[in-house]
Coordinates of C-alpha atoms and ligand atoms in Angstrom, one line a residue:
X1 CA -3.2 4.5 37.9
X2 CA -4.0 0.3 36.8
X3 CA -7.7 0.3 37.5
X4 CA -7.8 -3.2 38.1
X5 CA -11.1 -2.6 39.2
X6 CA -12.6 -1.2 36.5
X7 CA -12.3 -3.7 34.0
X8 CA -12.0 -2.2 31.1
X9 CA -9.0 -4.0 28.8
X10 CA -7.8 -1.9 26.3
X11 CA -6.9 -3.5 22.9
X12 CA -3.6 -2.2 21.6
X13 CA -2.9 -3.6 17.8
X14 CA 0.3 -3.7 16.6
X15 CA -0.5 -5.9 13.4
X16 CA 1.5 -2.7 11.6
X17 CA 4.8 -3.4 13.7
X18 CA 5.3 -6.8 15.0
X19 CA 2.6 -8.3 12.6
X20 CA 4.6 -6.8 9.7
X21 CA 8.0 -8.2 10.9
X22 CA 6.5 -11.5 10.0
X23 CA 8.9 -12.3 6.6
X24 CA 6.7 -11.6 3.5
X25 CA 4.0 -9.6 5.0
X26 CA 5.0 -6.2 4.1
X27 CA 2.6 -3.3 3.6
X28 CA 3.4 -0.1 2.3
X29 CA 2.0 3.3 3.1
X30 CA -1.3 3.0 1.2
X31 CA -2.2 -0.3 2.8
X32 CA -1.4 0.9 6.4
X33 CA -3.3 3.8 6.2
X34 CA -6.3 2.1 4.9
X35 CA -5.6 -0.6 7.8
X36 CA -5.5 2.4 10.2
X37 CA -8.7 3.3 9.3
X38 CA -10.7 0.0 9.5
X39 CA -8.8 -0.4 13.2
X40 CA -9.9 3.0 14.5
X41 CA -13.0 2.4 13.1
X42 CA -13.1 -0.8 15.4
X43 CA -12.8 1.0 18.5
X44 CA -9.1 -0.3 19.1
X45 CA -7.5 2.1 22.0
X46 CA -3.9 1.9 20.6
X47 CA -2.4 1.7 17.3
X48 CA 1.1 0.5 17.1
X49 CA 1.9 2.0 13.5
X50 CA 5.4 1.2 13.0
X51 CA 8.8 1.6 14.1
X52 CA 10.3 4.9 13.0
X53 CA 14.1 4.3 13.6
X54 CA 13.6 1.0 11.5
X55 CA 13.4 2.8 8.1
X56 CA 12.0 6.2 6.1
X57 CA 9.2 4.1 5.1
X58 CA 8.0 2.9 8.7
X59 CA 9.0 6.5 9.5
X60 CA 6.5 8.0 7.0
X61 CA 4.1 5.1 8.2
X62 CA 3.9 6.4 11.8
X63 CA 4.1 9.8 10.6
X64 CA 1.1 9.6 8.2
X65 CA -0.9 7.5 10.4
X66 CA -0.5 10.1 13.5
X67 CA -1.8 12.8 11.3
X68 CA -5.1 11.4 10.3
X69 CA -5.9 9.1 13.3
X70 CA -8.3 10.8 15.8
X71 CA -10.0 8.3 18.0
X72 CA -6.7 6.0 18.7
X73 CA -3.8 6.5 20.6
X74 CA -1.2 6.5 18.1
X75 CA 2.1 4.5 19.5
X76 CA 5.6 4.0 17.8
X77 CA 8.3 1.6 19.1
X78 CA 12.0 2.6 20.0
X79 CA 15.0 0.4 21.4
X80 CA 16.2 2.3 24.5
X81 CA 18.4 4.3 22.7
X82 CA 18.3 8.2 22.7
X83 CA 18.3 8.4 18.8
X84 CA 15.5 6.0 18.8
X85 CA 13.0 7.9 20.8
X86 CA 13.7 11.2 19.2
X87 CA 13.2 9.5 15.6
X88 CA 9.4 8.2 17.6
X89 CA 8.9 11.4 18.5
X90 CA 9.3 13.1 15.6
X91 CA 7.2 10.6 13.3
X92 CA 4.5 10.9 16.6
X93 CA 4.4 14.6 16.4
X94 CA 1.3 15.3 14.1
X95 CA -0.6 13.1 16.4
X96 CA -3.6 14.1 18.7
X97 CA -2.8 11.4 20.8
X98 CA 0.8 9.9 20.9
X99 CA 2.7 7.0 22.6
X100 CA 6.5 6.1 23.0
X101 CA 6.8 2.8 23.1
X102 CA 10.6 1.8 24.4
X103 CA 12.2 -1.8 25.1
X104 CA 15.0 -3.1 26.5
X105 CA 16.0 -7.4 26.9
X106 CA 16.4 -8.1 30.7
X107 CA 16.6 -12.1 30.7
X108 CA 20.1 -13.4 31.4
X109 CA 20.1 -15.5 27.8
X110 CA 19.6 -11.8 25.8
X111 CA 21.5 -9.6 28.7
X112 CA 24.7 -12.0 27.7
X113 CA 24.5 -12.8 24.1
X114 CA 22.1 -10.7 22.5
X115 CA 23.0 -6.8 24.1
X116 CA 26.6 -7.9 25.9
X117 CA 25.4 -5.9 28.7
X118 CA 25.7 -6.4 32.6
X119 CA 22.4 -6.1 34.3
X120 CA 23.5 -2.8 35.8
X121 CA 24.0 -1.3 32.4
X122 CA 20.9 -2.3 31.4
X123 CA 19.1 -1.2 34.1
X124 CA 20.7 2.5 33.8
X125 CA 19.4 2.2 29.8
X126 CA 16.1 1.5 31.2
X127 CA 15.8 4.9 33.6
X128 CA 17.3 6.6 30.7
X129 CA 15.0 6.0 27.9
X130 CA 12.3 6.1 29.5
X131 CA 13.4 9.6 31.3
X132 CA 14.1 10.6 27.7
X133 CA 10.5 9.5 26.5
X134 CA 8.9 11.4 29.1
X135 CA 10.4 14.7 27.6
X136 CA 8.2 14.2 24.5
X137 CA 4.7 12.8 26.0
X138 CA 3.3 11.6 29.6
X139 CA 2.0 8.4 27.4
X140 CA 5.3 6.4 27.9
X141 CA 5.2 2.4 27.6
X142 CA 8.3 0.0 28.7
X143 CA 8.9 -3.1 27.7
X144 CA 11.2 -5.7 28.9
X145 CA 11.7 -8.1 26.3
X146 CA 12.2 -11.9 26.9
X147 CA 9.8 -10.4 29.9
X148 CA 9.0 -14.4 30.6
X149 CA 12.6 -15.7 30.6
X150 CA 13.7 -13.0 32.9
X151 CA 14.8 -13.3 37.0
X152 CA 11.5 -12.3 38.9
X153 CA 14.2 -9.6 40.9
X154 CA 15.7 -7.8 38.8
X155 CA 12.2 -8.0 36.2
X156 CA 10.6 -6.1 39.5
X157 CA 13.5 -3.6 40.1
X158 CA 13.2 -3.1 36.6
X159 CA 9.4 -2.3 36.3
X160 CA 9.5 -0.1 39.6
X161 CA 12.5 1.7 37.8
X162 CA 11.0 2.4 34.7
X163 CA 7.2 3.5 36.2
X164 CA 9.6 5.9 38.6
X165 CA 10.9 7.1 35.8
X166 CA 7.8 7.9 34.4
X167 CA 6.2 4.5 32.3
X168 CA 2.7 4.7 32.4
X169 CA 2.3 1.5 30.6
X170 CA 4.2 -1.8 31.5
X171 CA 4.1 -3.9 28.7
X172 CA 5.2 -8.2 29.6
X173 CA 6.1 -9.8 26.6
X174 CA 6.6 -13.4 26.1
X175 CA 9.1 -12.9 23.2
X176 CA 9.4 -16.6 22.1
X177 CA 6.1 -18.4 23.2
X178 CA 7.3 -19.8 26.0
X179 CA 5.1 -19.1 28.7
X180 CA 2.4 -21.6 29.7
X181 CA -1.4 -19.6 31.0
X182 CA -0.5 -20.9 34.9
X183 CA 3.0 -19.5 34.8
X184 CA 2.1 -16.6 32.8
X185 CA -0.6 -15.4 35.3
X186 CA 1.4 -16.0 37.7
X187 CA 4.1 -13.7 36.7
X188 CA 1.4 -10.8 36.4
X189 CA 0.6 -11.6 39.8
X190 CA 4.1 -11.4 41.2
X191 CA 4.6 -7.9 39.5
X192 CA 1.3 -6.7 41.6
X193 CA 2.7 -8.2 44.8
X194 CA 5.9 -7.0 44.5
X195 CA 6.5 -4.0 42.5
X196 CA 5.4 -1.2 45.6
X197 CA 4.3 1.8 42.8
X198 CA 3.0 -1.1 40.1
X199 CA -0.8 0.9 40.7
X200 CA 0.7 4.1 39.3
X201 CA 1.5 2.0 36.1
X202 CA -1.5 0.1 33.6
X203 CA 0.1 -3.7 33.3
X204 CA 0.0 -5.0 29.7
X205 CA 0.3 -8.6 28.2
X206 CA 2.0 -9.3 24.5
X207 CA 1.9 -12.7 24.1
X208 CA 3.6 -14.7 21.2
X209 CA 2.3 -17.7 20.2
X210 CA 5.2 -20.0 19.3
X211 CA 3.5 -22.8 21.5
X212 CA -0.1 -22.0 20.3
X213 CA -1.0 -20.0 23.7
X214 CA -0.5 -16.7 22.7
X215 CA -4.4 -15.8 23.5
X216 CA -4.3 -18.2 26.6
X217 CA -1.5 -16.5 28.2
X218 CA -3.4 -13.2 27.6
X219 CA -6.3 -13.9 28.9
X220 CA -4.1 -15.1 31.8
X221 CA -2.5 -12.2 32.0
X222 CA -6.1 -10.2 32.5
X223 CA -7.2 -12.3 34.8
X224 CA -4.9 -11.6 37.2
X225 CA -4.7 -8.0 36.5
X226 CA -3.1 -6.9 33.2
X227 CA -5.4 -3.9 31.8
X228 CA -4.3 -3.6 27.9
X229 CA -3.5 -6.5 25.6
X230 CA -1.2 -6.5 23.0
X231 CA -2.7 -8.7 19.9
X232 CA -2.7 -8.2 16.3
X233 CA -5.6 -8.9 13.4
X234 CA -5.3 -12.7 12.5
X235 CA -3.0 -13.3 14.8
X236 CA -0.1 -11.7 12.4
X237 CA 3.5 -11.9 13.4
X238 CA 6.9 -13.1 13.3
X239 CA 7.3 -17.1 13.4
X240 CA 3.9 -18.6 14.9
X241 CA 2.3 -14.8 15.4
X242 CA 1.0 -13.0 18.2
X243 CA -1.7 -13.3 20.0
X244 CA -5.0 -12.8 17.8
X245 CA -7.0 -9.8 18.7
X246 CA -10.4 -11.4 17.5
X247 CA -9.8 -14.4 19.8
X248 CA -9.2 -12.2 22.8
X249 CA -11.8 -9.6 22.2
X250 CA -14.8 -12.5 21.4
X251 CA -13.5 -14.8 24.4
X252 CA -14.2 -11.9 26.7
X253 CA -17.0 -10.9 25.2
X254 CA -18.7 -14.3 25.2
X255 CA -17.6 -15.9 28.3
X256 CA -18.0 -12.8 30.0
X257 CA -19.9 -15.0 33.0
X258 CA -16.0 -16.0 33.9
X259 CA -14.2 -13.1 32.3
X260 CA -16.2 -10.1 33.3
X261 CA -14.0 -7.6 31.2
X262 CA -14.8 -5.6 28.4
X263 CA -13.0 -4.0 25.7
X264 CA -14.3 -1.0 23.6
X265 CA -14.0 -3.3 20.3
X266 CA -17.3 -3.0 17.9
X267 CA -16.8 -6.8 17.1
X268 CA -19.0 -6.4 14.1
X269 CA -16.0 -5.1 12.5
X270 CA -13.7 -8.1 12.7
X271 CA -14.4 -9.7 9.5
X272 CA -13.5 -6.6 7.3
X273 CA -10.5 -6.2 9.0
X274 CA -9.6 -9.7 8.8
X275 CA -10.3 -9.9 5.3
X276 CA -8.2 -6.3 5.0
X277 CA -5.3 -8.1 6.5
X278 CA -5.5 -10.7 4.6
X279 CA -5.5 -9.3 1.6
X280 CA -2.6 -6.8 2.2
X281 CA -0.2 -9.8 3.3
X282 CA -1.3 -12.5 1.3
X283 CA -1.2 -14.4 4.3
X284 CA -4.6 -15.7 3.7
X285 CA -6.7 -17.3 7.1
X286 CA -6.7 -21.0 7.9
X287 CA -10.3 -22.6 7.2
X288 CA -11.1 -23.7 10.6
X289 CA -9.4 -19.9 12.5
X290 CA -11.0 -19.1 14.9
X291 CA -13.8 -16.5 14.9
X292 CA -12.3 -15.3 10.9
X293 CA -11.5 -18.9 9.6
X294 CA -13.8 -20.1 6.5
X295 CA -15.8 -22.0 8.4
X296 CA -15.0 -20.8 11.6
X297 CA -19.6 -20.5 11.5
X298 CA -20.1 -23.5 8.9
X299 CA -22.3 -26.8 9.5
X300 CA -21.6 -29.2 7.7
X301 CA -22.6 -32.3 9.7
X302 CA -26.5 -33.1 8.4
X303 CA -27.0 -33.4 13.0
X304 CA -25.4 -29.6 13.2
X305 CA -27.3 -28.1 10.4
X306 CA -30.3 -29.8 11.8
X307 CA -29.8 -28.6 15.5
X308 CA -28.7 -24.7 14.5
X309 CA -32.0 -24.2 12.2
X310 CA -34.0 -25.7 14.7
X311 CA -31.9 -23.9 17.5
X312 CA -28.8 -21.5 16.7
X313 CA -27.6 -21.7 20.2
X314 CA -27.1 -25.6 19.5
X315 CA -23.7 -25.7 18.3
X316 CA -23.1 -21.4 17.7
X317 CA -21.7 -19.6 20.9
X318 CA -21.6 -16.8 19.4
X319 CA -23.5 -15.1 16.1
X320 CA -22.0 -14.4 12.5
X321 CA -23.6 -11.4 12.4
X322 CA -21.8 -10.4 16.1
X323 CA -18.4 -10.7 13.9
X324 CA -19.4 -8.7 11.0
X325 CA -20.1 -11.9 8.5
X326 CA -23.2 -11.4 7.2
X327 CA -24.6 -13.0 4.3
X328 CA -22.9 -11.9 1.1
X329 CA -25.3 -8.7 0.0
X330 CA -26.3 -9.2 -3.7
X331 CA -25.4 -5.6 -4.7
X332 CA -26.8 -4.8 -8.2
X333 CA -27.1 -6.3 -11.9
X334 CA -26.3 -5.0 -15.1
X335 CA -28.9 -2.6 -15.3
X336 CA -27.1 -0.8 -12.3
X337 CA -26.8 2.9 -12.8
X338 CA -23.3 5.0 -12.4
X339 CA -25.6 6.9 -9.4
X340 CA -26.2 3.5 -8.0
X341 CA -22.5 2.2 -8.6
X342 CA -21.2 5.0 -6.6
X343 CA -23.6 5.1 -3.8
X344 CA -22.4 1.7 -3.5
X345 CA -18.9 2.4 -3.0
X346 CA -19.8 4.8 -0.5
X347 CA -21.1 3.0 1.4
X348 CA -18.3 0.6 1.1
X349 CA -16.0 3.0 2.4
X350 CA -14.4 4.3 -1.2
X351 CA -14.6 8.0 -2.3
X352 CA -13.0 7.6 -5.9
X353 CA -12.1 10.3 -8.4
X354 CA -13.9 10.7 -11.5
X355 CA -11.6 8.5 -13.7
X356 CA -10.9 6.3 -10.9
X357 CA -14.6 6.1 -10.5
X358 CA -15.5 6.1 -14.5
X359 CA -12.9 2.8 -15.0
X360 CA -14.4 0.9 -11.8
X361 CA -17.5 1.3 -13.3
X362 CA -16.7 -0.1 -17.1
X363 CA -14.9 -2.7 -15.1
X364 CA -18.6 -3.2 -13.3
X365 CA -20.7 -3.5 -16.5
X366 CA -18.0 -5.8 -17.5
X367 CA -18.2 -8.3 -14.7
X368 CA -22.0 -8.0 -14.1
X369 CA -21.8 -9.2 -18.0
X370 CA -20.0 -12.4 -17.3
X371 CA -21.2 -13.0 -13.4
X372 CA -25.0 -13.5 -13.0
X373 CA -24.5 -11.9 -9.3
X374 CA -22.3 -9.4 -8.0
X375 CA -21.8 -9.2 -4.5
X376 CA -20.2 -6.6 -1.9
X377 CA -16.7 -9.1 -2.1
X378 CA -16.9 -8.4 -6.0
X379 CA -17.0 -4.6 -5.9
X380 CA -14.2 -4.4 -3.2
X381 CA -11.7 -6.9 -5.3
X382 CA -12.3 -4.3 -8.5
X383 CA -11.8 -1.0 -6.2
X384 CA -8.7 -2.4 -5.0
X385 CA -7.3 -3.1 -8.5
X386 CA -8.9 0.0 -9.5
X387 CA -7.0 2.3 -6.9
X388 CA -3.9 2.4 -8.7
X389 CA -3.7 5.1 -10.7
X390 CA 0.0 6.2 -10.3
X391 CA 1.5 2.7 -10.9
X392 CA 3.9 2.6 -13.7
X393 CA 3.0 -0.5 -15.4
X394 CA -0.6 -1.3 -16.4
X395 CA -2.1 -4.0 -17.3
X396 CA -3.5 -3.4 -20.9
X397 CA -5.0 -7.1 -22.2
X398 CA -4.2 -10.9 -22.2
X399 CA -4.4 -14.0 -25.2
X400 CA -4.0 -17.0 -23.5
X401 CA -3.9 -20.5 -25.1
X402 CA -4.1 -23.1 -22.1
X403 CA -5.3 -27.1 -22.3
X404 CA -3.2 -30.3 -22.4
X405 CA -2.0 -30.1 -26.0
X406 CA 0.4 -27.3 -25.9
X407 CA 2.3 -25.6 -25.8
X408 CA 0.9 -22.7 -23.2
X409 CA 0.8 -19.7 -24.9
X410 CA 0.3 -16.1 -23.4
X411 CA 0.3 -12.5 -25.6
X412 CA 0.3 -10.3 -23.6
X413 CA -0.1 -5.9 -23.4
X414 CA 1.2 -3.8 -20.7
X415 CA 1.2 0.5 -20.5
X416 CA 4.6 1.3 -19.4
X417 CA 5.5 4.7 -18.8
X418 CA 2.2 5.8 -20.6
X419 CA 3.3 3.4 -23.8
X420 CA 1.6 0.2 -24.9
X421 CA 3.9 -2.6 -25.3
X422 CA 3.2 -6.1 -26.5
X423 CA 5.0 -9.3 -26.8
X424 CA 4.3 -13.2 -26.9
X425 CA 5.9 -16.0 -24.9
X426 CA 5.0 -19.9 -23.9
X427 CA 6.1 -21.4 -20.6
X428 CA 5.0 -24.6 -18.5
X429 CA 1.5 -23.8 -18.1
X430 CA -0.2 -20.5 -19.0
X431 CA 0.3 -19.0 -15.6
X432 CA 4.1 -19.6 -16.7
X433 CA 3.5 -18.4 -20.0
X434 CA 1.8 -15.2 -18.6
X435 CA 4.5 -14.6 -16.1
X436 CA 7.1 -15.1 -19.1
X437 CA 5.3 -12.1 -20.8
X438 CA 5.4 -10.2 -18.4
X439 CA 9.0 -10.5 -17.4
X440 CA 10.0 -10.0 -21.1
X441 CA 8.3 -6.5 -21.0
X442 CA 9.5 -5.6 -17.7
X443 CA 12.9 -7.7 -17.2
X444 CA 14.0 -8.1 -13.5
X445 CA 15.4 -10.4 -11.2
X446 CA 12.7 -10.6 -8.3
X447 CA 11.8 -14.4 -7.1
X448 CA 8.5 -15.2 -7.1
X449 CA 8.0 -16.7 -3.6
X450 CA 4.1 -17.3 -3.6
X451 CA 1.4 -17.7 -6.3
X452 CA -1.9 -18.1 -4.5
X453 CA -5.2 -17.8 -6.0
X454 CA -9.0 -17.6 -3.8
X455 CA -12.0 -17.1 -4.9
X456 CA -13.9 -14.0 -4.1
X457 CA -17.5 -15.5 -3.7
X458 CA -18.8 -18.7 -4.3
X459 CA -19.6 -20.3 -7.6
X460 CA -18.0 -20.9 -11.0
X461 CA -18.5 -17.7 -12.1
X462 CA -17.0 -16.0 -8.7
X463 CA -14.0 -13.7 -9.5
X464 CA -10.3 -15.0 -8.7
X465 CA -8.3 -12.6 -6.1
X466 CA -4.4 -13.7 -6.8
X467 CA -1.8 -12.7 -4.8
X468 CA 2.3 -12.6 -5.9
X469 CA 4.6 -12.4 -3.7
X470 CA 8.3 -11.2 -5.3
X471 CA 11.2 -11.2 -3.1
X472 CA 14.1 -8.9 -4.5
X473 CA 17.6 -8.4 -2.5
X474 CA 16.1 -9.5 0.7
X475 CA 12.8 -6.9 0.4
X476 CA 9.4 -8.5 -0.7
X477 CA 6.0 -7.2 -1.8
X478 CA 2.8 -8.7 -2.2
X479 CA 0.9 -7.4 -5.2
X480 CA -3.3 -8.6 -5.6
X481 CA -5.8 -9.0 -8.4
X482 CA -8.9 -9.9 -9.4
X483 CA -11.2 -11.2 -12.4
X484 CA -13.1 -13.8 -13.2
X485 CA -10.5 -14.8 -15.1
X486 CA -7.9 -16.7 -13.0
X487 CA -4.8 -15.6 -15.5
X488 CA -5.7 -12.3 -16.1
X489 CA -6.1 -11.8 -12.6
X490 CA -2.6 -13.3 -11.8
X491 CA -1.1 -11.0 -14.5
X492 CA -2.6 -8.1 -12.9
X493 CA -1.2 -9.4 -9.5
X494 CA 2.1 -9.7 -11.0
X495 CA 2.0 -6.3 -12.4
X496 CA 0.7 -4.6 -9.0
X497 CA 3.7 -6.5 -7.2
X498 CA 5.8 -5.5 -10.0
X499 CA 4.8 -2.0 -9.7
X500 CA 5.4 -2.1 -5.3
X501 CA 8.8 -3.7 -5.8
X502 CA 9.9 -0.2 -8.4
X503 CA 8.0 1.8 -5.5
X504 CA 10.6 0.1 -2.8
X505 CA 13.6 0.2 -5.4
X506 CA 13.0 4.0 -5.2
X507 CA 12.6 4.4 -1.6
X508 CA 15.7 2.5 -0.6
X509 CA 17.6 4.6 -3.2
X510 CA 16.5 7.6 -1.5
X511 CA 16.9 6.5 1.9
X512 CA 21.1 5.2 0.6
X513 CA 21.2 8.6 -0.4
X514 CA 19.8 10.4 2.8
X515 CA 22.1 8.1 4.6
Ligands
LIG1 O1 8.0 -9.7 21.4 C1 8.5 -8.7 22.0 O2 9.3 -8.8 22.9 C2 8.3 -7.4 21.3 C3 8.7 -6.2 22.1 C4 9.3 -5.2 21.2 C5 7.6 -5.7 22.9 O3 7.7 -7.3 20.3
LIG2 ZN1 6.6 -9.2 19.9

């Protein structure tokens, strides 16, 4: 079943389960299934949508996701529990394609402390889950976790188990980073040699990068044999991440004269779903990332500029254009038609409504007023802001006095509830002032955790996307916005987190009620 000898990898994301676990980088349904779409689109071989068990909403996640995803295998994760797997099946069911994804701990440290199990007990769970799996789908992946920090015997009497009992995917994490690329192949290798039915099985890596070698243990991992890799979109995840699927899919792809493996990712889509990520989580991309950073294809050294225009293959390995970045397109002017505006969007990859579609474009002929050039960047950050018809609390308009003589003043109007509501309020600064508005109109007890603000495009006149993050009883949200104008974009980030955190507030009433 592993065709080590074909060497095809397959790319299996799970930015949507452990990429989300990473505190503070929450998505909710809308957000997922928009990521769903920019993955599949990519040519990734297996989505990892969520982990039904966990709560309704990853339930829903999984549930939506497997309805409308065609060209992925759509995969859900479940502890090795019977309840677990049936939950995964259920949210799976819709899907054309569907994968139980089922772990158990088998190191020592996690057998002892973390499960109170004896080995034997835990190798019993192991037969049993995955015999369970089986009865929903003959797509069945096992994973044992702490896979690195576990004894090489019992790991191989586990794997032959578990692909006896029907795994067609074994899954080798390295739950805490540990590994180094030596060992890690190494422990790939020893599977292969040892394991007597391991070819009836496809050997996977999911590296976490706790001591920066998330991607080098992966590759590790292929080169002696692993078949699927296990990464997710910036490199998302708990503590230091996993490994980053960009890094993995352009090191093979560039050094293919040492790795001659290939994955069925169109690369060119890398930087929209980087950017997508990015902008869900708030958990914006180093400059100097890899492959997505900022200047991850920037010369600044007068010798570099010189050598690339002379020669790009001076100092680039590898193209922009091969990773999607292209230079920024200048879209249209003021003149720009409502035709024109929504072919645009189209081709953007947003089908709007007519009032969706009539207030994006007031909001167009407003910002090709003030900017001289609007670019793709500028028509996504207004669609995003834009696509929020059902929130609660809108943002209506925004007086601010700002400058060093004080003090910071900010009047503000929201719609709540389909009423306009005004009030006035200072604070240190005017984003302070702003946010004092804004709680006064719509008092709550959420933290603000981050206030972050990036510029869409470059110039003065480039719009400012914000993201707030609000933390409230142990859930946060991330809520985005966008203007030219750095406060009135933070107040509509506010508001959207505002309006995500009431969205949650509901759910987890539901789901106490359910309970
Ligand atoms: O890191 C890990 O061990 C995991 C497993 C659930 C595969 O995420
Ligand atoms: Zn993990």
């Amino acid at each position: 079943m592993t065709d080590t000898n074909t060497n095809r990898v397959l790319i299996f994301d799970t930015t949507m389960r452990d990429g989300e676990q990473s505190p503070g980088a929450s998505m909710n349904l809308e957000e997922k299934l928009r990521l769903a779409e920019v993955l599949e689109e990519m040519g990734v071989d297996v989505i990892e949508a969520g982990f039904p068990i966990a709560s309704n909403g990853d339930f829903e996640a999984v549930n939506e996701i497997a309805k409308v995803v065609k060209g992925s295998v759509v995969c859900g994760l479940a502890r090795a529990a019977l309840k677990d797997i049936d939950r995964a099946a259920e949210a799976l069911k819709p899907a054309e394609r569907m994968r139980i994804h089922t772990f158990l701990s088998t190191s020592p440290l996690h057998m002892k402390y973390k499960l109170q199990m004896e080995p034997e007990a835990v190798h019993d769970a192991v037969v049993d889950s995955v015999t369970h799996a089986r009865t929903f789908t003959d797509d069945v992946e096992w994973s044992p976790e702490d896979g690195t920090r576990t004894e090489h015997d019992f790991l191989c009497r586990c794997v032959e188990s578990a692909i006896k009992a029907g795994a067609t995917t074994i899954n080798i994490p390295d739950t805490v980073g540990y590994a180094i690329p030596e060992e890690f192949g190494a422990l790939i290798r020893m599977l292969f040699d040892r394991v007597p039915n391991i070819d009836k099985a496809r050997i996977s890596t999911h590296c976490h990068n706790d001591l920066g070698l998330a991607v080098a243990n992966s590759l590790a991992g292929v080169a002696n044999g692993a078949r699927q890799v296990e990464c997710t979109i910036n490199g998302l995840g708990e503590r230091a991440g996993n490994a980053a699927l960009e890094e993995i899919v352009m090191a093979l792809r560039t050094r293919n004269d040492l790795m001659p493996y290939g994955t069925g990712i169109d690369t060119e889509n890398i930087t929209k779903a980087s950017r997508l990520v990015a902008n869900i989580t708030g958990f914006t991309v180093q400059p100097n990332k890899a492959i997505v950073g900022a200047n991850a294809f920037a010369h600044e050294a007068g010798i570099h500029q010189d050598g690339v225009l002379k020669h790009a293959g001076t100092y680039e390995i590898m193209t922009p254009e091969s990773v999607g970045l292209n230079k920024s397109n200048l879209v249209m002017g003021k003149h720009s038609g409502r035709h024109a505006f929504r072919e645009k969007l189209r081709e953007l990859g947003f089908e709007l409504g007519d009032n969706a579609l009539n207030d994006a474009f007031r909001r167009f002929k407003d910002l090709a007023d003030k900017k001289k050039d609007v670019f793709d960047e500028d028509i996504v950050a207004l669609v995003d802001d834009e696509l929020r018809a059902d929130d609660r609390i809108k943002f209506v308009s925004l007086y601010v006095v700002a400058g060093s003589k004080g003090p910071q003043t900010a009047e503000l109007e929201l719609d709540i509830d389909g009423e306009v509501h005004a009030t006035k309020s200072t604070g240190d600064g005017p984003v302070d002032a702003t946010f004092n508005a804004i709680k006064e109109l719509v008092p709550h007890e959420a933290k603000l955790q981050l206030y972050q603000v990036h510029a869409v495009t470059e110039g003065t006149d480039a719009q400012a996307e914000v993201t707030v993050r609000l933390e409230e009883s142990g859930k946060t949200v991330n809520g985005q916005g966008a203007d030219t104008d750095t406060l009135v974009a933070s107040a509509r980030a506010y508001v959207n987190a505002l309006n995500k955190l009431m969205v949650k507030r509901e759910k987890t009433a539901l789901e106490a009620l359910s309970a």
